[in-house]
């Protein structure tokens, strides 16, 4: 059956990148740690080479960046900063095998440096070694309990990995008590508060995020999200517009605005907004998926199917697109019944494919193609298994039985669907089917 779009959790900010940006800011002002033996005469040389390496890396001139970082390391052999720079250069240039050796050299020079621990934590995080990442960040916090950036990183870790927004919010509060000018931390706090249902607190936090990061479209989109959560829909739409004008390539603001328009009943405007986004960023999966869902909500199955096929051209194993496209393709008038069966069969083999709604789609596609007994048996297995408490699964069995000319057998399934959830999406249709049998 059709599954609505589920909003993913807030994407983790790139911990690796953030750590090295923190390092970079420190490096531009001076060495990350004070070298223990370097003579004062050598220090300016190291600083100049370090700055040159950062500048070259920003220009993506990796050969010059590497040469400059190595020159900085030669000028100040005790500093970890050039090695962190080399690690970052290896990351952005796609030389992953060189990252860890550079970080090892940084750790040899300053094992208790917050910058080094932060870089290691980020590297562990990037490789999904989450326990090691947390340990490194917590060690960095122990080294310097007043480091607001590390507290924010730990908050992000709690929110994104551990999925504990209350603990994340406490860490963000601690970070902001140290440095209240951190716009990104205000944004993160507001996001955690939204997930905790604290809409008014989130609105206040997002306003602070915009205050401290006025040119950041993410902050404006966060404010829009908080305004919507507080029922201020018109203001939310205006903020999304501002974010989109500020950064037209910032897709989240445009996607969320379209979603809000749909929820407000402005489906045609939502579809048009999503068409423009797909035109601007044709390979953006989320935009194509959003367009498909919006078209489907507007009862435009042929156009929706085309949009789902665009999603599958980007990711041929996208579960939601496979499932929803298969459901639409079960309408033989669309002329892609064979494709629909292939999509449905693939969907049930993927991670998440044993969801009762996905298995129900396969049963429905088979039923519509005339394999009714096999389809009914499959759906009976669904409602006897993990679809036992899913209203839609019982409804689908009842609907199939009615269409198969077995209305008496359909009654218990339809009644059970309404018993589980009297307000589910197909509740009214279930009641109508039951009424026809009286």
Short mmCIF file of C-alpha atoms in Angstrom, two decimals:
data_model
loop_
_atom_site.label_atom_id
_atom_site.label_comp_id
_atom_site.label_asym_id
_atom_site.label_seq_id
_atom_site.Cartn_x
_atom_site.Cartn_y
_atom_site.Cartn_z
CA UNK A 1 0.00 0.00 0.00
CA UNK A 2 1.02 3.62 -0.39
CA UNK A 3 3.20 4.90 2.39
CA UNK A 4 3.40 8.65 3.06
CA UNK A 5 6.68 10.48 3.14
CA UNK A 6 8.41 10.03 6.48
CA UNK A 7 10.61 12.95 7.44
CA UNK A 8 14.10 11.67 8.17
CA UNK A 9 15.88 12.68 11.34
CA UNK A 10 17.92 15.86 11.17
CA UNK A 11 21.00 15.03 9.12
CA UNK A 12 24.15 14.94 11.16
CA UNK A 13 26.31 17.92 10.46
CA UNK A 14 29.65 16.71 9.16
CA UNK A 15 31.48 16.19 12.43
CA UNK A 16 34.74 15.61 10.57
CA UNK A 17 34.39 18.80 8.60
CA UNK A 18 33.27 20.80 11.64
CA UNK A 19 36.24 19.63 13.66
CA UNK A 20 38.66 20.64 10.95
CA UNK A 21 36.91 23.95 10.47
CA UNK A 22 37.43 24.57 14.18
CA UNK A 23 41.04 23.62 13.70
CA UNK A 24 41.32 25.84 10.65
CA UNK A 25 40.00 28.88 12.47
CA UNK A 26 42.51 28.30 15.24
CA UNK A 27 45.30 27.72 12.76
CA UNK A 28 44.68 30.99 10.99
CA UNK A 29 45.16 32.77 14.30
CA UNK A 30 48.18 30.71 15.33
CA UNK A 31 49.21 27.14 16.12
CA UNK A 32 46.65 24.76 17.55
CA UNK A 33 48.99 23.91 20.42
CA UNK A 34 52.06 25.82 21.50
CA UNK A 35 55.12 23.89 20.28
CA UNK A 36 57.31 22.78 23.13
CA UNK A 37 60.72 23.27 21.55
CA UNK A 38 60.34 25.46 18.46
CA UNK A 39 62.47 28.57 18.46
CA UNK A 40 60.62 31.86 18.04
CA UNK A 41 62.40 32.53 14.75
CA UNK A 42 60.88 29.44 13.19
CA UNK A 43 57.32 30.11 14.32
CA UNK A 44 56.34 32.73 11.70
CA UNK A 45 57.53 30.42 8.92
CA UNK A 46 55.29 27.60 10.18
CA UNK A 47 52.33 29.95 10.54
CA UNK A 48 52.77 31.35 7.03
CA UNK A 49 53.03 27.87 5.50
CA UNK A 50 50.00 26.69 7.45
CA UNK A 51 47.95 29.64 6.22
CA UNK A 52 49.20 29.03 2.67
CA UNK A 53 48.15 25.39 2.90
CA UNK A 54 44.65 26.31 4.06
CA UNK A 55 44.31 28.89 1.30
CA UNK A 56 45.47 26.44 -1.36
CA UNK A 57 43.11 23.78 -0.06
CA UNK A 58 40.17 26.18 -0.30
CA UNK A 59 41.15 26.77 -3.95
CA UNK A 60 41.39 22.97 -4.36
CA UNK A 61 45.02 23.32 -5.35
CA UNK A 62 45.95 20.17 -3.48
CA UNK A 63 49.55 19.92 -4.70
CA UNK A 64 50.35 23.38 -3.28
CA UNK A 65 48.38 22.63 -0.12
CA UNK A 66 50.33 19.45 0.51
CA UNK A 67 53.64 21.17 -0.09
CA UNK A 68 52.74 24.04 2.26
CA UNK A 69 51.55 21.74 5.07
CA UNK A 70 54.73 19.66 4.77
CA UNK A 71 56.82 22.83 4.88
CA UNK A 72 54.93 23.89 8.02
CA UNK A 73 55.62 20.48 9.58
CA UNK A 74 59.30 20.83 8.76
CA UNK A 75 59.47 24.34 10.21
CA UNK A 76 57.68 23.31 13.44
CA UNK A 77 58.18 19.55 13.95
CA UNK A 78 56.34 19.52 17.29
CA UNK A 79 53.07 21.03 16.06
CA UNK A 80 50.12 18.76 15.20
CA UNK A 81 48.48 21.47 13.11
CA UNK A 82 50.16 20.69 9.74
CA UNK A 83 49.27 17.03 10.14
CA UNK A 84 45.61 17.82 10.77
CA UNK A 85 45.80 20.01 7.68
CA UNK A 86 47.23 17.10 5.67
CA UNK A 87 44.45 14.85 6.96
CA UNK A 88 41.79 17.33 5.88
CA UNK A 89 43.45 17.79 2.49
CA UNK A 90 43.43 14.01 2.01
CA UNK A 91 39.72 13.94 2.89
CA UNK A 92 38.62 16.66 0.51
CA UNK A 93 40.84 15.36 -2.30
CA UNK A 94 39.51 11.81 -1.99
CA UNK A 95 42.76 10.24 -0.72
CA UNK A 96 41.13 8.40 2.17
CA UNK A 97 44.08 6.08 2.74
CA UNK A 98 46.23 9.04 3.76
CA UNK A 99 43.88 10.44 6.41
CA UNK A 100 44.58 8.12 9.33
CA UNK A 101 48.40 8.14 8.97
CA UNK A 102 48.33 11.94 9.13
CA UNK A 103 46.13 11.87 12.23
CA UNK A 104 48.48 9.37 13.85
CA UNK A 105 51.32 11.85 13.37
CA UNK A 106 49.20 14.64 14.87
CA UNK A 107 48.39 12.50 17.92
CA UNK A 108 52.10 11.65 18.44
CA UNK A 109 52.85 15.34 18.75
CA UNK A 110 49.93 16.38 20.97
CA UNK A 111 47.92 13.44 22.35
CA UNK A 112 45.91 15.70 24.67
CA UNK A 113 45.24 18.51 22.22
CA UNK A 114 41.53 19.29 21.88
CA UNK A 115 42.01 19.89 18.15
CA UNK A 116 43.66 16.49 17.69
CA UNK A 117 41.05 14.68 19.78
CA UNK A 118 38.30 16.47 17.87
CA UNK A 119 39.81 15.44 14.54
CA UNK A 120 40.10 11.83 15.68
CA UNK A 121 36.51 11.85 16.94
CA UNK A 122 35.35 13.16 13.59
CA UNK A 123 37.31 10.50 11.71
CA UNK A 124 35.81 7.75 13.89
CA UNK A 125 32.37 9.29 13.34
CA UNK A 126 32.83 9.35 9.57
CA UNK A 127 33.65 5.64 9.70
CA UNK A 128 30.70 4.87 11.99
CA UNK A 129 32.95 3.94 14.89
CA UNK A 130 30.54 5.75 17.15
CA UNK A 131 31.75 4.56 20.56
CA UNK A 132 35.31 5.60 19.71
CA UNK A 133 34.06 8.97 18.44
CA UNK A 134 32.14 9.62 21.65
CA UNK A 135 35.13 8.62 23.77
CA UNK A 136 37.41 11.03 21.90
CA UNK A 137 34.95 13.93 22.20
CA UNK A 138 34.44 13.27 25.88
CA UNK A 139 38.21 13.19 26.40
CA UNK A 140 38.45 16.53 24.59
CA UNK A 141 35.78 17.89 26.92
CA UNK A 142 37.77 16.63 29.92
CA UNK A 143 40.86 18.39 28.60
CA UNK A 144 38.95 21.66 28.21
CA UNK A 145 35.51 21.76 29.90
CA UNK A 146 35.02 25.30 28.56
CA UNK A 147 35.26 24.32 24.88
CA UNK A 148 31.83 25.25 23.53
CA UNK A 149 32.50 23.61 20.16
CA UNK A 150 33.17 20.21 21.70
CA UNK A 151 29.97 20.45 23.76
CA UNK A 152 28.05 21.18 20.59
CA UNK A 153 29.65 18.18 18.89
CA UNK A 154 28.63 15.97 21.79
CA UNK A 155 25.11 17.37 21.58
CA UNK A 156 24.98 16.55 17.88
CA UNK A 157 26.22 13.06 18.70
CA UNK A 158 23.48 12.55 21.30
CA UNK A 159 20.84 13.82 18.90
CA UNK A 160 21.88 12.08 15.70
CA UNK A 161 23.46 8.84 16.88
CA UNK A 162 22.03 8.09 20.31
CA UNK A 163 18.72 9.76 19.41
CA UNK A 164 18.42 11.32 22.84
CA UNK A 165 17.18 14.88 22.22
CA UNK A 166 16.79 15.73 25.91
CA UNK A 167 20.45 14.96 26.60
CA UNK A 168 21.44 16.79 23.41
CA UNK A 169 19.53 19.88 24.54
CA UNK A 170 21.38 19.90 27.88
CA UNK A 171 24.74 19.81 26.10
CA UNK A 172 23.67 22.60 23.73
CA UNK A 173 22.58 24.67 26.75
CA UNK A 174 26.00 24.12 28.34
CA UNK A 175 27.74 25.16 25.13
CA UNK A 176 25.66 28.33 24.85
CA UNK A 177 26.29 29.21 28.50
CA UNK A 178 29.98 29.36 27.54
CA UNK A 179 29.51 31.08 24.17
CA UNK A 180 26.02 32.47 23.49
CA UNK A 181 27.07 33.78 20.08
CA UNK A 182 27.05 30.33 18.41
CA UNK A 183 24.27 30.50 15.82
CA UNK A 184 24.69 26.87 14.81
CA UNK A 185 24.28 25.72 18.40
CA UNK A 186 21.10 27.78 18.79
CA UNK A 187 19.82 26.09 15.64
CA UNK A 188 20.71 22.66 17.01
CA UNK A 189 19.02 23.47 20.33
CA UNK A 190 15.87 24.61 18.52
CA UNK A 191 15.83 21.39 16.50
CA UNK A 192 16.15 19.28 19.66
CA UNK A 193 13.38 21.30 21.32
CA UNK A 194 11.09 20.74 18.33
CA UNK A 195 11.66 16.99 18.59
CA UNK A 196 10.73 17.21 22.28
CA UNK A 197 7.49 19.03 21.47
CA UNK A 198 8.69 22.31 23.02
CA UNK A 199 7.52 24.49 20.18
CA UNK A 200 7.66 27.84 21.97
CA UNK A 201 11.16 27.21 23.32
CA UNK A 202 12.23 26.12 19.84
CA UNK A 203 10.89 29.34 18.34
CA UNK A 204 12.94 31.42 20.77
CA UNK A 205 16.07 29.37 20.00
CA UNK A 206 15.60 29.63 16.25
CA UNK A 207 15.20 33.39 16.50
CA UNK A 208 18.56 33.48 18.28
CA UNK A 209 20.03 31.29 15.53
CA UNK A 210 18.92 33.81 12.90
CA UNK A 211 20.20 36.69 15.04
CA UNK A 212 23.68 35.20 15.22
CA UNK A 213 23.72 33.71 11.70
CA UNK A 214 21.63 36.19 9.68
CA UNK A 215 22.92 35.06 6.30
CA UNK A 216 22.49 31.35 6.92
CA UNK A 217 19.53 29.79 5.03
CA UNK A 218 19.54 26.84 7.44
CA UNK A 219 18.79 29.19 10.32
CA UNK A 220 15.93 30.80 8.39
CA UNK A 221 14.51 27.38 7.53
CA UNK A 222 14.79 26.38 11.19
CA UNK A 223 12.87 29.50 12.17
CA UNK A 224 10.22 28.65 9.57
CA UNK A 225 9.93 25.14 11.00
CA UNK A 226 9.47 26.51 14.50
CA UNK A 227 6.90 29.07 13.33
CA UNK A 228 4.91 26.29 11.65
CA UNK A 229 5.04 24.21 14.84
CA UNK A 230 3.51 27.19 16.65
CA UNK A 231 0.72 27.49 14.09
CA UNK A 232 2.11 30.63 12.44
CA UNK A 233 1.87 29.20 8.94
CA UNK A 234 1.88 32.44 6.97
CA UNK A 235 5.04 33.65 8.71
CA UNK A 236 6.63 30.23 8.23
CA UNK A 237 6.02 30.33 4.48
CA UNK A 238 7.53 33.82 4.34
CA UNK A 239 10.67 32.64 6.14
CA UNK A 240 11.02 29.69 3.74
CA UNK A 241 10.74 32.18 0.88
CA UNK A 242 13.50 34.31 2.41
CA UNK A 243 15.75 31.27 2.83
CA UNK A 244 15.16 30.22 -0.78
CA UNK A 245 15.92 33.70 -2.11
CA UNK A 246 19.05 33.89 -0.01
CA UNK A 247 20.31 30.51 -1.26
CA UNK A 248 18.30 29.09 -4.19
CA UNK A 249 20.36 25.89 -4.14
CA UNK A 250 19.45 25.22 -0.50
CA UNK A 251 16.88 22.55 -1.25
CA UNK A 252 15.61 21.80 2.30
CA UNK A 253 13.89 25.19 2.56
CA UNK A 254 12.12 24.69 -0.77
CA UNK A 255 11.12 21.12 0.07
CA UNK A 256 9.75 22.05 3.49
CA UNK A 257 7.85 24.99 2.03
CA UNK A 258 6.19 22.65 -0.48
CA UNK A 259 5.33 20.21 2.28
CA UNK A 260 3.74 23.03 4.28
CA UNK A 261 1.74 24.14 1.25
CA UNK A 262 0.44 20.58 0.85
CA UNK A 263 -0.58 20.43 4.50
CA UNK A 264 -2.36 23.76 4.05
CA UNK A 265 -4.36 22.38 1.13
CA UNK A 266 -2.46 24.35 -1.51
CA UNK A 267 -1.55 21.28 -3.53
CA UNK A 268 -1.28 22.98 -6.90
CA UNK A 269 1.19 25.54 -5.53
CA UNK A 270 3.19 22.77 -3.87
CA UNK A 271 3.43 20.82 -7.12
CA UNK A 272 4.55 23.90 -9.03
CA UNK A 273 7.20 24.68 -6.39
CA UNK A 274 8.51 21.13 -6.56
CA UNK A 275 8.56 21.17 -10.36
CA UNK A 276 10.77 24.26 -10.24
CA UNK A 277 13.09 22.58 -7.75
CA UNK A 278 13.36 19.44 -9.89
CA UNK A 279 14.07 21.63 -12.91
CA UNK A 280 16.88 23.36 -11.00
CA UNK A 281 18.27 20.16 -9.42
CA UNK A 282 17.09 17.22 -11.56
CA UNK A 283 19.28 14.66 -9.76
CA UNK A 284 18.07 15.63 -6.28
CA UNK A 285 16.30 12.51 -5.07
CA UNK A 286 14.31 14.25 -2.33
CA UNK A 287 12.89 16.77 -4.81
CA UNK A 288 11.76 14.06 -7.23
CA UNK A 289 10.27 12.02 -4.40
CA UNK A 290 8.48 15.06 -3.01
CA UNK A 291 7.05 15.82 -6.43
CA UNK A 292 5.86 12.23 -6.84
CA UNK A 293 4.11 12.29 -3.47
CA UNK A 294 2.55 15.69 -4.14
CA UNK A 295 1.24 14.59 -7.55
CA UNK A 296 -0.16 11.45 -6.00
CA UNK A 297 -1.89 13.53 -3.33
CA UNK A 298 -3.37 15.60 -6.16
CA UNK A 299 -4.79 12.39 -7.75
CA UNK A 300 -2.51 12.55 -10.78
CA UNK A 301 -1.36 8.93 -10.94
CA UNK A 302 0.25 9.00 -14.37
CA UNK A 303 2.38 12.06 -13.56
CA UNK A 304 3.14 10.69 -10.09
CA UNK A 305 4.33 7.42 -11.62
CA UNK A 306 6.66 9.31 -13.93
CA UNK A 307 8.08 11.17 -10.93
CA UNK A 308 8.62 7.91 -9.04
CA UNK A 309 10.43 6.55 -12.09
CA UNK A 310 12.69 9.61 -11.96
CA UNK A 311 13.49 8.68 -8.34
CA UNK A 312 14.28 5.12 -9.41
CA UNK A 313 16.55 6.40 -12.17
CA UNK A 314 18.60 7.99 -9.39
CA UNK A 315 18.31 5.09 -6.93
CA UNK A 316 16.87 1.90 -8.35
CA UNK A 317 16.53 0.36 -4.87
CA UNK A 318 14.64 3.19 -3.17
CA UNK A 319 12.06 1.33 -1.11
CA UNK A 320 9.38 3.99 -0.90
CA UNK A 321 9.56 4.78 -4.62
CA UNK A 322 9.44 1.09 -5.57
CA UNK A 323 6.48 0.45 -3.28
CA UNK A 324 4.44 3.47 -4.29
CA UNK A 325 5.21 3.11 -7.99
CA UNK A 326 4.17 -0.55 -7.84
CA UNK A 327 0.89 0.38 -6.19
CA UNK A 328 0.12 2.95 -8.88
CA UNK A 329 1.20 0.58 -11.66
CA UNK A 330 -1.38 -1.96 -10.47
CA UNK A 331 -3.89 0.18 -12.39
CA UNK A 332 -3.74 -1.64 -15.72
CA UNK A 333 -4.93 1.51 -17.50
CA UNK A 334 -1.43 2.93 -16.99
CA UNK A 335 0.02 0.12 -19.08
CA UNK A 336 2.99 -0.74 -16.86
CA UNK A 337 1.62 -3.71 -14.93
CA UNK A 338 4.70 -5.84 -15.62
CA UNK A 339 6.97 -3.13 -14.26
CA UNK A 340 4.73 -2.80 -11.22
CA UNK A 341 5.12 -6.50 -10.43
CA UNK A 342 8.90 -6.29 -10.81
CA UNK A 343 9.04 -3.25 -8.52
CA UNK A 344 6.87 -4.88 -5.88
CA UNK A 345 8.92 -8.08 -5.94
CA UNK A 346 12.15 -6.14 -5.57
CA UNK A 347 10.75 -4.01 -2.76
CA UNK A 348 10.02 -6.96 -0.46
CA UNK A 349 13.64 -8.16 -0.75
CA UNK A 350 15.15 -4.87 0.47
CA UNK A 351 15.85 -3.77 4.04
CA UNK A 352 12.46 -2.70 5.35
CA UNK A 353 10.71 -4.72 2.67
CA UNK A 354 9.01 -6.98 5.23
CA UNK A 355 6.92 -4.05 6.39
CA UNK A 356 3.28 -5.19 6.18
CA UNK A 357 2.40 -2.26 3.93
CA UNK A 358 5.13 -3.21 1.44
CA UNK A 359 4.11 -6.87 1.46
CA UNK A 360 0.53 -5.73 0.99
CA UNK A 361 1.51 -3.85 -2.14
CA UNK A 362 2.89 -7.05 -3.68
CA UNK A 363 -0.32 -8.90 -2.79
CA UNK A 364 -2.43 -6.12 -4.34
CA UNK A 365 -0.34 -6.06 -7.55
CA UNK A 366 -0.70 -9.84 -7.89
CA UNK A 367 -4.44 -9.58 -7.23
CA UNK A 368 -4.91 -6.91 -9.89
CA UNK A 369 -2.99 -9.03 -12.39
CA UNK A 370 -5.45 -11.90 -11.85
CA UNK A 371 -3.45 -14.14 -9.51
CA UNK A 372 -6.15 -13.79 -6.91
CA UNK A 373 -5.75 -16.92 -4.82
CA UNK A 374 -2.01 -16.45 -4.38
CA UNK A 375 -2.58 -12.77 -3.56
CA UNK A 376 -5.26 -13.55 -0.96
CA UNK A 377 -3.05 -16.16 0.64
CA UNK A 378 -0.17 -13.68 0.81
CA UNK A 379 -2.36 -11.02 2.44
CA UNK A 380 -3.80 -13.52 4.93
CA UNK A 381 -0.23 -14.30 5.94
CA UNK A 382 0.41 -10.57 6.39
CA UNK A 383 -2.54 -10.06 8.77
CA UNK A 384 -1.60 -13.22 10.66
CA UNK A 385 1.97 -11.94 11.02
CA UNK A 386 3.45 -8.48 11.45
CA UNK A 387 0.34 -6.82 9.99
CA UNK A 388 -1.91 -8.12 12.77
CA UNK A 389 -2.19 -4.68 14.38
CA UNK A 390 -2.08 -2.66 11.14
CA UNK A 391 -5.51 -1.37 10.11
CA UNK A 392 -4.47 -0.92 6.49
CA UNK A 393 -3.47 -4.58 6.20
CA UNK A 394 -6.88 -5.80 7.35
CA UNK A 395 -8.62 -3.28 5.12
CA UNK A 396 -6.64 -4.49 2.11
CA UNK A 397 -7.61 -8.11 2.77
CA UNK A 398 -11.24 -7.06 3.09
CA UNK A 399 -11.10 -5.01 -0.10
CA UNK A 400 -9.58 -7.92 -2.02
CA UNK A 401 -12.24 -10.31 -0.71
CA UNK A 402 -15.03 -7.93 -1.72
CA UNK A 403 -13.55 -7.61 -5.21
CA UNK A 404 -13.21 -11.40 -5.36
CA UNK A 405 -16.96 -11.78 -4.69
CA UNK A 406 -16.62 -12.91 -1.08
CA UNK A 407 -18.30 -10.09 0.89
CA UNK A 408 -19.17 -12.27 3.87
CA UNK A 409 -15.52 -13.24 4.28
CA UNK A 410 -14.53 -9.60 3.92
CA UNK A 411 -16.66 -8.37 6.84
CA UNK A 412 -14.41 -9.58 9.72
CA UNK A 413 -11.33 -8.04 8.07
CA UNK A 414 -12.99 -4.66 7.53
CA UNK A 415 -14.44 -4.64 11.03
CA UNK A 416 -11.05 -5.49 12.47
CA UNK A 417 -9.44 -2.60 10.55
CA UNK A 418 -11.91 -0.13 12.09
CA UNK A 419 -11.45 -1.68 15.51
CA UNK A 420 -7.69 -1.15 15.33
CA UNK A 421 -7.96 2.44 14.12
CA UNK A 422 -11.37 4.06 13.51
CA UNK A 423 -9.68 7.03 11.82
CA UNK A 424 -7.15 5.40 9.52
CA UNK A 425 -6.83 6.55 5.91
CA UNK A 426 -9.29 4.00 4.51
CA UNK A 427 -11.76 4.10 7.42
CA UNK A 428 -14.57 5.75 5.47
CA UNK A 429 -14.16 3.36 2.54
CA UNK A 430 -14.22 0.43 4.97
CA UNK A 431 -17.52 1.66 6.41
CA UNK A 432 -18.97 2.05 2.93
CA UNK A 433 -17.95 -1.50 1.98
CA UNK A 434 -19.55 -2.82 5.16
CA UNK A 435 -22.73 -0.81 4.55
CA UNK A 436 -23.17 -2.37 1.11
CA UNK A 437 -23.33 -5.82 2.68
CA UNK A 438 -26.32 -5.05 4.87
#
